[in-house]
Amino acid sequence: MREHERRSFARMELDPPAIGMARLGGGPDGRGTFTFVAVRNLSKTGILIESLSAFPQDAPLEVQFSMHATSREWEQYAFAPVWSRFQEQVIQAGLAFRGGGKATWTPPAGPEDLSFLLASKLLHAVPLAAVLHLLGEMSRVRIAAGERLMAQGEPGDALYFLQEGTCEVTVEQDGRVHRVNQVGPGAILGEMAVVTGEPRSGSVIARSGARLWKLEKGRFDKAAVRFPELRS
């Protein structure tokens, strides 16, 4: 969002809201406290966000986001929290604009990562508060070709969102290994074992180098207590 765009309207509602990353504290080395936020609207003086975290009033806060869902880059803006309130499982906050420009730090998850995760069937079907919660609980994982991601009969300790690469799903029955499927980007692996608590029904091996996002069962269970619709 360029300066002339930011000042060309009294208030612009974003529907759906733009999800980005906020950083509290830290310097140019990229350190600080990170959290996902949803930008609801913008004006020439600031923005309205929703978050699961509270920000101290007037504390320096940087937010990276884009008004355009297909953008491959975020822009960075400096804000100061002015007010906040609890609203329907999230904290709404009004942030006063303090400046902006090119991003100076790299977020833990960038625009392409976020677009991929938001398009997944799990995050696409739950409320915004649940989306913000789950995004904050995931971690990036890379595995090499031939590496086993999960084994049949093991406890379901995590589920995975396959962002890049291909994986093969196999099932062992009567002493023989049967190839069930080969999956690519967009697949969610290990979901049923995490949701039901039953052992893994099959094994998954990477057929190429793969990049995934991992959501541990304990973190999923904690989120499901707050958002029961995750199990439906």
GROMACS .gro file of C-alpha atoms in nm, residues 150-158 190 193-194 197-200 217:
model
   17
  150MET     CA    1   0.522  -4.139   0.969
  151ALA     CA    2   0.486  -4.514   1.020
  152GLN     CA    3   0.177  -4.734   1.033
  153GLY     CA    4   0.077  -4.826   1.388
  154GLU     CA    5   0.254  -4.533   1.553
  155PRO     CA    6   0.061  -4.285   1.771
  156GLY     CA    7  -0.063  -3.982   1.581
  157ASP     CA    8   0.164  -3.721   1.738
  158ALA     CA    9   0.124  -3.458   1.463
  190GLY     CA   10  -0.184  -3.771   0.949
  193ALA     CA   11  -0.488  -4.012   1.380
  194VAL     CA   12  -0.455  -3.671   1.545
  197GLY     CA   13  -0.643  -4.051   1.878
  198GLU     CA   14  -0.613  -4.385   1.695
  199PRO     CA   15  -0.277  -4.523   1.567
  200ARG     CA   16  -0.154  -4.431   1.220
  217LYS     CA   17  -0.132  -3.322   1.846
   0.00000   0.00000   0.00000
